[in-house]
């Protein structure tokens, strides 16, 4: 073992070695101090989970951090993740099952929000009023759907339903049955309506010819009128054709309700009218003559009853 002698001029007053400090020596000394405090500080970064050094062979760089392959797992279920199946949230890895769901933010009713809400309602009312003024006088009236109007509408529906049920019970078992309005029934009804309309027009033309044409003897008496006022009064009465009375044969029915004709081949009724020559033509409709008006046509069967 050899000993090196150090000159006395390089010893400090306390007999320690004195080395001149150069910039290179200062930088090397600083690196030694850092390595002494944290040996991996300058070579390997810490893991984002276990805080231990991450070596290049097992390093994963993700979410602005370095991870061990075994530490890169879900924060909830600890399932191992990779760069293809992870989902990051707040710089932490999650699997698809435990990825945090974003929720809506609840806005409080601050004075500013209340003011904006009121301003929006005022703008809506202004637009509604403008549309109302434009549509004013166009044949319809705007009715607000208030709770009171809904209650009145519901009451009217209940009354209509009760009246319909009462009328149905009254007419139950009076010679007619309710038939489902199928497409086949509609076609049959339309055909029968056309046939009834043709028959009605034929009878109307015949009765019109009989009522308009005066008898031959009336024409002759009118042409050979004498100057005597006594003989003149007789043909004057004969010039007016007698009123054609409706036939009184067939079944007789009486109207239970008033009815207004909706088509040209229908007959209007008033409660108590006597209907003559009643013939059923379809389920729910009959053909007859109103004795009060002399009109002939179709009328609903549930509005009349036999007498």
PDB file of C-alpha atoms in Angstrom:
ATOM      1  CA  UNK A   1       0.000   0.000   0.000  1.00  0.00           C
ATOM      2  CA  UNK A   2       1.430   3.317  -1.087  1.00  0.00           C
ATOM      3  CA  UNK A   3       0.833   6.699   0.401  1.00  0.00           C
ATOM      4  CA  UNK A   4       0.758   9.904  -1.554  1.00  0.00           C
ATOM      5  CA  UNK A   5       2.243  12.937   0.009  1.00  0.00           C
ATOM      6  CA  UNK A   6       0.308  16.122  -0.417  1.00  0.00           C
ATOM      7  CA  UNK A   7       2.176  19.375  -0.372  1.00  0.00           C
ATOM      8  CA  UNK A   8       1.473  21.560   2.623  1.00  0.00           C
ATOM      9  CA  UNK A   9       0.555  24.523   0.434  1.00  0.00           C
ATOM     10  CA  UNK A  10      -2.592  22.689  -0.746  1.00  0.00           C
ATOM     11  CA  UNK A  11      -3.875  21.991   2.747  1.00  0.00           C
ATOM     12  CA  UNK A  12      -6.488  24.143   4.379  1.00  0.00           C
ATOM     13  CA  UNK A  13      -5.994  25.598   7.851  1.00  0.00           C
ATOM     14  CA  UNK A  14      -7.860  22.605   9.380  1.00  0.00           C
ATOM     15  CA  UNK A  15      -5.533  20.196   7.586  1.00  0.00           C
ATOM     16  CA  UNK A  16      -8.137  19.137   4.873  1.00  0.00           C
ATOM     17  CA  UNK A  17      -7.580  18.865   1.147  1.00  0.00           C
ATOM     18  CA  UNK A  18      -8.303  22.075  -0.726  1.00  0.00           C
ATOM     19  CA  UNK A  19      -9.317  21.687  -4.405  1.00  0.00           C
ATOM     20  CA  UNK A  20      -9.771  24.770  -6.644  1.00  0.00           C
ATOM     21  CA  UNK A  21     -13.471  25.158  -7.804  1.00  0.00           C
ATOM     22  CA  UNK A  22     -13.885  25.415 -11.585  1.00  0.00           C
ATOM     23  CA  UNK A  23     -17.285  25.576 -13.484  1.00  0.00           C
ATOM     24  CA  UNK A  24     -16.913  21.978 -14.590  1.00  0.00           C
ATOM     25  CA  UNK A  25     -16.192  20.806 -11.068  1.00  0.00           C
ATOM     26  CA  UNK A  26     -19.220  22.758  -9.747  1.00  0.00           C
ATOM     27  CA  UNK A  27     -21.581  21.114 -12.304  1.00  0.00           C
ATOM     28  CA  UNK A  28     -20.304  17.647 -11.463  1.00  0.00           C
ATOM     29  CA  UNK A  29     -20.646  18.335  -7.769  1.00  0.00           C
ATOM     30  CA  UNK A  30     -24.298  19.448  -8.231  1.00  0.00           C
ATOM     31  CA  UNK A  31     -25.128  16.252 -10.146  1.00  0.00           C
ATOM     32  CA  UNK A  32     -23.626  14.143  -7.368  1.00  0.00           C
ATOM     33  CA  UNK A  33     -25.731  15.938  -4.772  1.00  0.00           C
ATOM     34  CA  UNK A  34     -28.954  15.319  -6.819  1.00  0.00           C
ATOM     35  CA  UNK A  35     -28.088  11.652  -7.275  1.00  0.00           C
ATOM     36  CA  UNK A  36     -27.503  11.320  -3.575  1.00  0.00           C
ATOM     37  CA  UNK A  37     -30.927  12.747  -2.767  1.00  0.00           C
ATOM     38  CA  UNK A  38     -32.874  10.853  -5.541  1.00  0.00           C
ATOM     39  CA  UNK A  39     -30.820   8.316  -7.434  1.00  0.00           C
ATOM     40  CA  UNK A  40     -33.443   8.029 -10.259  1.00  0.00           C
ATOM     41  CA  UNK A  41     -34.235  11.727 -10.624  1.00  0.00           C
ATOM     42  CA  UNK A  42     -32.100  12.358 -13.659  1.00  0.00           C
ATOM     43  CA  UNK A  43     -32.488   8.962 -15.357  1.00  0.00           C
ATOM     44  CA  UNK A  44     -35.960   7.344 -14.794  1.00  0.00           C
ATOM     45  CA  UNK A  45     -39.234   9.288 -14.131  1.00  0.00           C
ATOM     46  CA  UNK A  46     -41.626   8.162 -11.373  1.00  0.00           C
ATOM     47  CA  UNK A  47     -44.754   6.058 -12.067  1.00  0.00           C
ATOM     48  CA  UNK A  48     -48.087   7.860 -12.091  1.00  0.00           C
ATOM     49  CA  UNK A  49     -49.550   5.386  -9.573  1.00  0.00           C
ATOM     50  CA  UNK A  50     -46.878   3.794  -7.387  1.00  0.00           C
ATOM     51  CA  UNK A  51     -44.396   6.732  -7.681  1.00  0.00           C
ATOM     52  CA  UNK A  52     -41.504   4.313  -8.214  1.00  0.00           C
ATOM     53  CA  UNK A  53     -38.975   4.772 -11.044  1.00  0.00           C
ATOM     54  CA  UNK A  54     -40.146   3.617 -14.462  1.00  0.00           C
ATOM     55  CA  UNK A  55     -37.430   1.972 -16.533  1.00  0.00           C
ATOM     56  CA  UNK A  56     -37.486   2.159 -20.346  1.00  0.00           C
ATOM     57  CA  UNK A  57     -38.281  -1.548 -20.764  1.00  0.00           C
ATOM     58  CA  UNK A  58     -41.695  -1.249 -19.052  1.00  0.00           C
ATOM     59  CA  UNK A  59     -42.494   2.427 -19.561  1.00  0.00           C
ATOM     60  CA  UNK A  60     -45.928   3.599 -20.866  1.00  0.00           C
ATOM     61  CA  UNK A  61     -46.282   7.275 -21.709  1.00  0.00           C
ATOM     62  CA  UNK A  62     -49.977   8.241 -21.473  1.00  0.00           C
ATOM     63  CA  UNK A  63     -52.176  10.976 -19.953  1.00  0.00           C
ATOM     64  CA  UNK A  64     -49.099  13.208 -19.470  1.00  0.00           C
ATOM     65  CA  UNK A  65     -47.606  10.647 -17.093  1.00  0.00           C
ATOM     66  CA  UNK A  66     -45.336   7.600 -17.080  1.00  0.00           C
ATOM     67  CA  UNK A  67     -46.706   4.225 -15.985  1.00  0.00           C
ATOM     68  CA  UNK A  68     -45.529   0.723 -15.300  1.00  0.00           C
ATOM     69  CA  UNK A  69     -47.311  -1.821 -17.473  1.00  0.00           C
ATOM     70  CA  UNK A  70     -48.704  -3.434 -14.332  1.00  0.00           C
ATOM     71  CA  UNK A  71     -49.778  -0.098 -12.830  1.00  0.00           C
ATOM     72  CA  UNK A  72     -51.648   1.053 -15.955  1.00  0.00           C
ATOM     73  CA  UNK A  73     -55.077  -0.284 -14.864  1.00  0.00           C
ATOM     74  CA  UNK A  74     -58.631   0.955 -14.213  1.00  0.00           C
ATOM     75  CA  UNK A  75     -59.035   3.194 -11.182  1.00  0.00           C
ATOM     76  CA  UNK A  76     -62.179   1.279 -10.078  1.00  0.00           C
ATOM     77  CA  UNK A  77     -61.872  -2.407 -10.962  1.00  0.00           C
ATOM     78  CA  UNK A  78     -58.056  -2.535 -11.415  1.00  0.00           C
ATOM     79  CA  UNK A  79     -58.416  -4.269 -14.784  1.00  0.00           C
ATOM     80  CA  UNK A  80     -55.215  -4.127 -16.839  1.00  0.00           C
ATOM     81  CA  UNK A  81     -55.485  -1.646 -19.699  1.00  0.00           C
ATOM     82  CA  UNK A  82     -53.586  -0.954 -22.879  1.00  0.00           C
ATOM     83  CA  UNK A  83     -53.205   1.984 -25.229  1.00  0.00           C
ATOM     84  CA  UNK A  84     -56.175   0.761 -27.314  1.00  0.00           C
ATOM     85  CA  UNK A  85     -58.884   0.164 -24.701  1.00  0.00           C
ATOM     86  CA  UNK A  86     -58.335   2.800 -22.026  1.00  0.00           C
ATOM     87  CA  UNK A  87     -60.438   5.933 -21.462  1.00  0.00           C
ATOM     88  CA  UNK A  88     -58.959   8.908 -19.694  1.00  0.00           C
ATOM     89  CA  UNK A  89     -60.800  11.151 -17.264  1.00  0.00           C
ATOM     90  CA  UNK A  90     -58.989  13.840 -15.261  1.00  0.00           C
ATOM     91  CA  UNK A  91     -55.647  12.231 -16.261  1.00  0.00           C
ATOM     92  CA  UNK A  92     -56.640   8.871 -14.779  1.00  0.00           C
ATOM     93  CA  UNK A  93     -57.239   5.638 -16.759  1.00  0.00           C
ATOM     94  CA  UNK A  94     -60.661   3.905 -16.722  1.00  0.00           C
ATOM     95  CA  UNK A  95     -62.219   0.957 -18.504  1.00  0.00           C
ATOM     96  CA  UNK A  96     -65.355   1.327 -20.652  1.00  0.00           C
ATOM     97  CA  UNK A  97     -67.610  -0.033 -17.895  1.00  0.00           C
ATOM     98  CA  UNK A  98     -66.462   2.326 -15.138  1.00  0.00           C
ATOM     99  CA  UNK A  99     -65.868   5.445 -17.218  1.00  0.00           C
ATOM    100  CA  UNK A 100     -67.510   8.372 -15.333  1.00  0.00           C
ATOM    101  CA  UNK A 101     -70.737   9.605 -16.914  1.00  0.00           C
ATOM    102  CA  UNK A 102     -71.071  13.305 -17.521  1.00  0.00           C
ATOM    103  CA  UNK A 103     -74.111  14.888 -15.875  1.00  0.00           C
ATOM    104  CA  UNK A 104     -76.051  18.056 -16.664  1.00  0.00           C
ATOM    105  CA  UNK A 105     -75.376  21.146 -14.658  1.00  0.00           C
ATOM    106  CA  UNK A 106     -78.285  22.457 -12.601  1.00  0.00           C
ATOM    107  CA  UNK A 107     -78.750  26.171 -13.149  1.00  0.00           C
ATOM    108  CA  UNK A 108     -80.018  28.038 -10.127  1.00  0.00           C
ATOM    109  CA  UNK A 109     -82.711  30.697 -10.345  1.00  0.00           C
ATOM    110  CA  UNK A 110     -80.449  33.678 -10.026  1.00  0.00           C
ATOM    111  CA  UNK A 111     -81.842  37.191 -10.606  1.00  0.00           C
ATOM    112  CA  UNK A 112     -80.136  37.273 -13.994  1.00  0.00           C
ATOM    113  CA  UNK A 113     -81.694  33.956 -15.069  1.00  0.00           C
ATOM    114  CA  UNK A 114     -85.117  35.064 -13.852  1.00  0.00           C
ATOM    115  CA  UNK A 115     -84.797  38.285 -15.824  1.00  0.00           C
ATOM    116  CA  UNK A 116     -83.892  36.374 -18.994  1.00  0.00           C
ATOM    117  CA  UNK A 117     -86.826  34.001 -18.464  1.00  0.00           C
ATOM    118  CA  UNK A 118     -89.253  36.895 -18.049  1.00  0.00           C
ATOM    119  CA  UNK A 119     -87.858  38.610 -21.150  1.00  0.00           C
ATOM    120  CA  UNK A 120     -88.375  35.426 -23.174  1.00  0.00           C
ATOM    121  CA  UNK A 121     -91.997  35.180 -22.006  1.00  0.00           C
ATOM    122  CA  UNK A 122     -92.628  38.812 -22.956  1.00  0.00           C
ATOM    123  CA  UNK A 123     -91.212  38.211 -26.428  1.00  0.00           C
ATOM    124  CA  UNK A 124     -93.440  35.140 -26.849  1.00  0.00           C
ATOM    125  CA  UNK A 125     -96.517  37.126 -25.816  1.00  0.00           C
ATOM    126  CA  UNK A 126     -95.628  39.876 -28.286  1.00  0.00           C
ATOM    127  CA  UNK A 127     -95.322  37.351 -31.125  1.00  0.00           C
ATOM    128  CA  UNK A 128     -98.619  35.700 -30.100  1.00  0.00           C
ATOM    129  CA  UNK A 129    -100.417  39.059 -30.062  1.00  0.00           C
ATOM    130  CA  UNK A 130     -99.004  39.927 -33.477  1.00  0.00           C
ATOM    131  CA  UNK A 131    -100.238  36.629 -34.946  1.00  0.00           C
ATOM    132  CA  UNK A 132    -103.628  37.170 -33.311  1.00  0.00           C
ATOM    133  CA  UNK A 133    -103.987  40.609 -34.913  1.00  0.00           C
ATOM    134  CA  UNK A 134    -103.054  39.166 -38.316  1.00  0.00           C
ATOM    135  CA  UNK A 135    -105.614  36.344 -38.086  1.00  0.00           C
ATOM    136  CA  UNK A 136    -108.326  38.543 -36.592  1.00  0.00           C
ATOM    137  CA  UNK A 137    -111.541  38.463 -38.626  1.00  0.00           C
ATOM    138  CA  UNK A 138    -110.613  35.433 -40.743  1.00  0.00           C
ATOM    139  CA  UNK A 139    -113.585  33.298 -39.754  1.00  0.00           C
ATOM    140  CA  UNK A 140    -112.326  31.718 -36.557  1.00  0.00           C
ATOM    141  CA  UNK A 141    -111.774  32.764 -32.987  1.00  0.00           C
ATOM    142  CA  UNK A 142    -108.808  31.870 -30.804  1.00  0.00           C
ATOM    143  CA  UNK A 143    -109.912  30.325 -27.501  1.00  0.00           C
ATOM    144  CA  UNK A 144    -107.337  29.804 -24.786  1.00  0.00           C
ATOM    145  CA  UNK A 145    -107.167  26.219 -23.559  1.00  0.00           C
ATOM    146  CA  UNK A 146    -107.550  27.116 -19.906  1.00  0.00           C
ATOM    147  CA  UNK A 147    -108.458  24.624 -17.143  1.00  0.00           C
ATOM    148  CA  UNK A 148    -111.968  26.126 -17.094  1.00  0.00           C
ATOM    149  CA  UNK A 149    -112.415  25.509 -20.843  1.00  0.00           C
ATOM    150  CA  UNK A 150    -111.146  21.944 -20.433  1.00  0.00           C
ATOM    151  CA  UNK A 151    -113.664  21.342 -17.645  1.00  0.00           C
ATOM    152  CA  UNK A 152    -116.545  22.736 -19.774  1.00  0.00           C
ATOM    153  CA  UNK A 153    -115.472  20.610 -22.743  1.00  0.00           C
ATOM    154  CA  UNK A 154    -115.328  17.487 -20.590  1.00  0.00           C
ATOM    155  CA  UNK A 155    -118.806  18.215 -19.173  1.00  0.00           C
ATOM    156  CA  UNK A 156    -120.256  18.680 -22.675  1.00  0.00           C
ATOM    157  CA  UNK A 157    -118.725  15.392 -23.811  1.00  0.00           C
ATOM    158  CA  UNK A 158    -120.287  13.605 -20.841  1.00  0.00           C
ATOM    159  CA  UNK A 159    -123.719  15.164 -21.570  1.00  0.00           C
ATOM    160  CA  UNK A 160    -123.503  14.182 -25.252  1.00  0.00           C
ATOM    161  CA  UNK A 161    -122.558  10.644 -24.290  1.00  0.00           C
ATOM    162  CA  UNK A 162    -125.466  10.439 -21.826  1.00  0.00           C
ATOM    163  CA  UNK A 163    -127.975  11.729 -24.434  1.00  0.00           C
ATOM    164  CA  UNK A 164    -126.689   9.288 -27.027  1.00  0.00           C
ATOM    165  CA  UNK A 165    -126.955   6.391 -24.598  1.00  0.00           C
ATOM    166  CA  UNK A 166    -130.473   7.441 -23.562  1.00  0.00           C
ATOM    167  CA  UNK A 167    -131.622   7.668 -27.194  1.00  0.00           C
ATOM    168  CA  UNK A 168    -130.038   4.317 -27.945  1.00  0.00           C
ATOM    169  CA  UNK A 169    -131.896   2.684 -25.036  1.00  0.00           C
ATOM    170  CA  UNK A 170    -135.207   4.214 -26.190  1.00  0.00           C
ATOM    171  CA  UNK A 171    -134.829   2.963 -29.759  1.00  0.00           C
ATOM    172  CA  UNK A 172    -133.520  -0.429 -28.682  1.00  0.00           C
ATOM    173  CA  UNK A 173    -135.668  -3.223 -30.119  1.00  0.00           C
ATOM    174  CA  UNK A 174    -137.850  -1.014 -32.408  1.00  0.00           C
ATOM    175  CA  UNK A 175    -137.314  -2.899 -35.626  1.00  0.00           C
ATOM    176  CA  UNK A 176    -133.768  -1.937 -36.574  1.00  0.00           C
ATOM    177  CA  UNK A 177    -130.317  -3.152 -35.638  1.00  0.00           C
ATOM    178  CA  UNK A 178    -126.952  -1.449 -35.463  1.00  0.00           C
ATOM    179  CA  UNK A 179    -124.689  -2.606 -38.311  1.00  0.00           C
ATOM    180  CA  UNK A 180    -120.941  -2.109 -38.459  1.00  0.00           C
ATOM    181  CA  UNK A 181    -120.100   0.453 -41.164  1.00  0.00           C
ATOM    182  CA  UNK A 182    -117.739  -1.766 -43.187  1.00  0.00           C
ATOM    183  CA  UNK A 183    -116.495  -0.866 -46.714  1.00  0.00           C
ATOM    184  CA  UNK A 184    -118.931  -3.415 -48.168  1.00  0.00           C
ATOM    185  CA  UNK A 185    -121.871  -1.839 -46.303  1.00  0.00           C
ATOM    186  CA  UNK A 186    -120.804   1.621 -47.484  1.00  0.00           C
ATOM    187  CA  UNK A 187    -120.769   0.425 -51.099  1.00  0.00           C
ATOM    188  CA  UNK A 188    -124.243  -1.157 -50.757  1.00  0.00           C
ATOM    189  CA  UNK A 189    -125.595   1.963 -49.068  1.00  0.00           C
ATOM    190  CA  UNK A 190    -124.204   4.211 -51.813  1.00  0.00           C
ATOM    191  CA  UNK A 191    -125.799   2.023 -54.524  1.00  0.00           C
ATOM    192  CA  UNK A 192    -129.179   2.042 -52.757  1.00  0.00           C
ATOM    193  CA  UNK A 193    -128.989   5.818 -52.325  1.00  0.00           C
ATOM    194  CA  UNK A 194    -128.422   6.232 -56.055  1.00  0.00           C
ATOM    195  CA  UNK A 195    -131.382   3.946 -56.869  1.00  0.00           C
ATOM    196  CA  UNK A 196    -133.621   5.797 -54.410  1.00  0.00           C
ATOM    197  CA  UNK A 197    -132.542   9.132 -55.871  1.00  0.00           C
ATOM    198  CA  UNK A 198    -133.429   7.989 -59.402  1.00  0.00           C
ATOM    199  CA  UNK A 199    -136.875   6.745 -58.274  1.00  0.00           C
ATOM    200  CA  UNK A 200    -137.498   9.955 -56.392  1.00  0.00           C
ATOM    201  CA  UNK A 201    -136.715  12.112 -59.447  1.00  0.00           C
ATOM    202  CA  UNK A 202    -138.959   9.971 -61.680  1.00  0.00           C
ATOM    203  CA  UNK A 203    -141.923  10.295 -59.297  1.00  0.00           C
ATOM    204  CA  UNK A 204    -141.244  14.005 -58.881  1.00  0.00           C
ATOM    205  CA  UNK A 205    -141.321  14.621 -62.656  1.00  0.00           C
ATOM    206  CA  UNK A 206    -144.564  12.613 -63.003  1.00  0.00           C
ATOM    207  CA  UNK A 207    -146.298  14.537 -60.227  1.00  0.00           C
ATOM    208  CA  UNK A 208    -145.050  17.833 -61.689  1.00  0.00           C
ATOM    209  CA  UNK A 209    -146.565  17.024 -65.105  1.00  0.00           C
ATOM    210  CA  UNK A 210    -149.903  16.046 -63.508  1.00  0.00           C
ATOM    211  CA  UNK A 211    -150.074  19.241 -61.454  1.00  0.00           C
ATOM    212  CA  UNK A 212    -148.996  21.659 -64.234  1.00  0.00           C
ATOM    213  CA  UNK A 213    -151.184  20.385 -67.128  1.00  0.00           C
ATOM    214  CA  UNK A 214    -154.848  21.628 -66.855  1.00  0.00           C
ATOM    215  CA  UNK A 215    -157.669  19.337 -68.080  1.00  0.00           C
ATOM    216  CA  UNK A 216    -158.944  19.870 -71.691  1.00  0.00           C
ATOM    217  CA  UNK A 217    -162.433  20.914 -70.625  1.00  0.00           C
ATOM    218  CA  UNK A 218    -160.993  23.744 -68.551  1.00  0.00           C
ATOM    219  CA  UNK A 219    -159.140  25.110 -71.583  1.00  0.00           C
ATOM    220  CA  UNK A 220    -162.315  25.003 -73.710  1.00  0.00           C
ATOM    221  CA  UNK A 221    -164.391  26.733 -71.067  1.00  0.00           C
ATOM    222  CA  UNK A 222    -161.706  29.365 -70.703  1.00  0.00           C
ATOM    223  CA  UNK A 223    -161.659  30.064 -74.456  1.00  0.00           C
ATOM    224  CA  UNK A 224    -165.490  30.215 -74.721  1.00  0.00           C
ATOM    225  CA  UNK A 225    -166.087  32.549 -71.817  1.00  0.00           C
ATOM    226  CA  UNK A 226    -169.488  34.373 -72.128  1.00  0.00           C
ATOM    227  CA  UNK A 227    -169.946  37.996 -71.229  1.00  0.00           C
ATOM    228  CA  UNK A 228    -172.337  37.117 -68.419  1.00  0.00           C
ATOM    229  CA  UNK A 229    -170.659  37.534 -65.029  1.00  0.00           C
ATOM    230  CA  UNK A 230    -172.640  34.575 -63.641  1.00  0.00           C
ATOM    231  CA  UNK A 231    -171.212  32.183 -66.219  1.00  0.00           C
ATOM    232  CA  UNK A 232    -167.762  33.849 -65.992  1.00  0.00           C
ATOM    233  CA  UNK A 233    -167.298  32.908 -62.354  1.00  0.00           C
ATOM    234  CA  UNK A 234    -167.612  29.191 -63.013  1.00  0.00           C
ATOM    235  CA  UNK A 235    -164.706  28.688 -65.467  1.00  0.00           C
ATOM    236  CA  UNK A 236    -162.551  31.038 -63.384  1.00  0.00           C
ATOM    237  CA  UNK A 237    -162.716  28.534 -60.554  1.00  0.00           C
ATOM    238  CA  UNK A 238    -162.042  25.678 -62.936  1.00  0.00           C
ATOM    239  CA  UNK A 239    -158.809  27.286 -64.212  1.00  0.00           C
ATOM    240  CA  UNK A 240    -157.001  26.446 -60.945  1.00  0.00           C
ATOM    241  CA  UNK A 241    -155.998  22.790 -60.921  1.00  0.00           C
ATOM    242  CA  UNK A 242    -156.938  20.947 -57.759  1.00  0.00           C
ATOM    243  CA  UNK A 243    -154.095  20.333 -55.284  1.00  0.00           C
ATOM    244  CA  UNK A 244    -152.629  16.883 -55.607  1.00  0.00           C
ATOM    245  CA  UNK A 245    -153.054  15.169 -52.262  1.00  0.00           C
ATOM    246  CA  UNK A 246    -150.353  12.708 -51.280  1.00  0.00           C
ATOM    247  CA  UNK A 247    -151.338   9.071 -51.424  1.00  0.00           C
ATOM    248  CA  UNK A 248    -152.520   7.681 -48.149  1.00  0.00           C
ATOM    249  CA  UNK A 249    -151.800   4.005 -48.639  1.00  0.00           C
ATOM    250  CA  UNK A 250    -149.058   1.901 -47.078  1.00  0.00           C
ATOM    251  CA  UNK A 251    -147.621   2.002 -43.570  1.00  0.00           C
ATOM    252  CA  UNK A 252    -148.078   5.051 -41.375  1.00  0.00           C
ATOM    253  CA  UNK A 253    -145.339   6.314 -39.067  1.00  0.00           C
ATOM    254  CA  UNK A 254    -145.014   9.294 -36.730  1.00  0.00           C
ATOM    255  CA  UNK A 255    -141.845  11.394 -36.233  1.00  0.00           C
ATOM    256  CA  UNK A 256    -140.426  11.253 -32.696  1.00  0.00           C
ATOM    257  CA  UNK A 257    -137.711  13.891 -33.274  1.00  0.00           C
ATOM    258  CA  UNK A 258    -137.087  16.799 -35.606  1.00  0.00           C
ATOM    259  CA  UNK A 259    -134.709  16.179 -38.512  1.00  0.00           C
ATOM    260  CA  UNK A 260    -133.230  18.510 -41.127  1.00  0.00           C
ATOM    261  CA  UNK A 261    -132.532  17.021 -44.554  1.00  0.00           C
ATOM    262  CA  UNK A 262    -128.812  16.917 -45.346  1.00  0.00           C
ATOM    263  CA  UNK A 263    -129.166  15.724 -48.970  1.00  0.00           C
ATOM    264  CA  UNK A 264    -131.512  16.516 -51.858  1.00  0.00           C
ATOM    265  CA  UNK A 265    -133.188  13.092 -51.662  1.00  0.00           C
ATOM    266  CA  UNK A 266    -134.003  13.368 -47.932  1.00  0.00           C
ATOM    267  CA  UNK A 267    -137.094  14.737 -46.163  1.00  0.00           C
ATOM    268  CA  UNK A 268    -137.112  17.183 -43.257  1.00  0.00           C
ATOM    269  CA  UNK A 269    -139.216  16.272 -40.215  1.00  0.00           C
ATOM    270  CA  UNK A 270    -140.718  17.973 -37.211  1.00  0.00           C
ATOM    271  CA  UNK A 271    -141.701  16.187 -34.043  1.00  0.00           C
ATOM    272  CA  UNK A 272    -145.211  14.773 -34.452  1.00  0.00           C
ATOM    273  CA  UNK A 273    -145.298  14.754 -38.300  1.00  0.00           C
ATOM    274  CA  UNK A 274    -147.216  11.881 -39.889  1.00  0.00           C
ATOM    275  CA  UNK A 275    -145.251   9.864 -42.453  1.00  0.00           C
ATOM    276  CA  UNK A 276    -147.176   7.897 -45.102  1.00  0.00           C
ATOM    277  CA  UNK A 277    -146.205   5.119 -47.531  1.00  0.00           C
ATOM    278  CA  UNK A 278    -143.223   4.091 -45.433  1.00  0.00           C
ATOM    279  CA  UNK A 279    -140.992   1.515 -47.110  1.00  0.00           C
ATOM    280  CA  UNK A 280    -137.718   0.253 -45.586  1.00  0.00           C
ATOM    281  CA  UNK A 281    -134.906   0.609 -48.144  1.00  0.00           C
ATOM    282  CA  UNK A 282    -131.776   0.032 -46.037  1.00  0.00           C
ATOM    283  CA  UNK A 283    -130.585  -0.681 -42.542  1.00  0.00           C
ATOM    284  CA  UNK A 284    -131.359   2.539 -40.687  1.00  0.00           C
ATOM    285  CA  UNK A 285    -133.216   4.334 -43.558  1.00  0.00           C
ATOM    286  CA  UNK A 286    -136.812   4.311 -44.850  1.00  0.00           C
ATOM    287  CA  UNK A 287    -138.617   5.981 -47.771  1.00  0.00           C
ATOM    288  CA  UNK A 288    -141.861   7.839 -47.116  1.00  0.00           C
ATOM    289  CA  UNK A 289    -144.038  10.920 -47.640  1.00  0.00           C
ATOM    290  CA  UNK A 290    -144.409  13.716 -45.083  1.00  0.00           C
ATOM    291  CA  UNK A 291    -148.158  14.438 -44.843  1.00  0.00           C
ATOM    292  CA  UNK A 292    -147.547  17.981 -43.560  1.00  0.00           C
ATOM    293  CA  UNK A 293    -145.266  19.139 -46.409  1.00  0.00           C
ATOM    294  CA  UNK A 294    -146.094  16.619 -49.128  1.00  0.00           C
ATOM    295  CA  UNK A 295    -142.408  15.855 -49.687  1.00  0.00           C
ATOM    296  CA  UNK A 296    -141.247  12.355 -50.461  1.00  0.00           C
ATOM    297  CA  UNK A 297    -137.784  11.014 -49.790  1.00  0.00           C
ATOM    298  CA  UNK A 298    -135.537   9.155 -47.384  1.00  0.00           C
ATOM    299  CA  UNK A 299    -135.476   9.657 -43.637  1.00  0.00           C
ATOM    300  CA  UNK A 300    -133.694   7.922 -40.726  1.00  0.00           C
ATOM    301  CA  UNK A 301    -135.587   4.950 -39.345  1.00  0.00           C
ATOM    302  CA  UNK A 302    -134.711   5.710 -35.721  1.00  0.00           C
ATOM    303  CA  UNK A 303    -136.519   9.067 -35.929  1.00  0.00           C
ATOM    304  CA  UNK A 304    -139.988   7.561 -36.607  1.00  0.00           C
ATOM    305  CA  UNK A 305    -142.213   4.930 -35.036  1.00  0.00           C
ATOM    306  CA  UNK A 306    -145.239   3.033 -36.385  1.00  0.00           C
ATOM    307  CA  UNK A 307    -148.729   4.256 -35.443  1.00  0.00           C
TER     308      UNK A 307
END
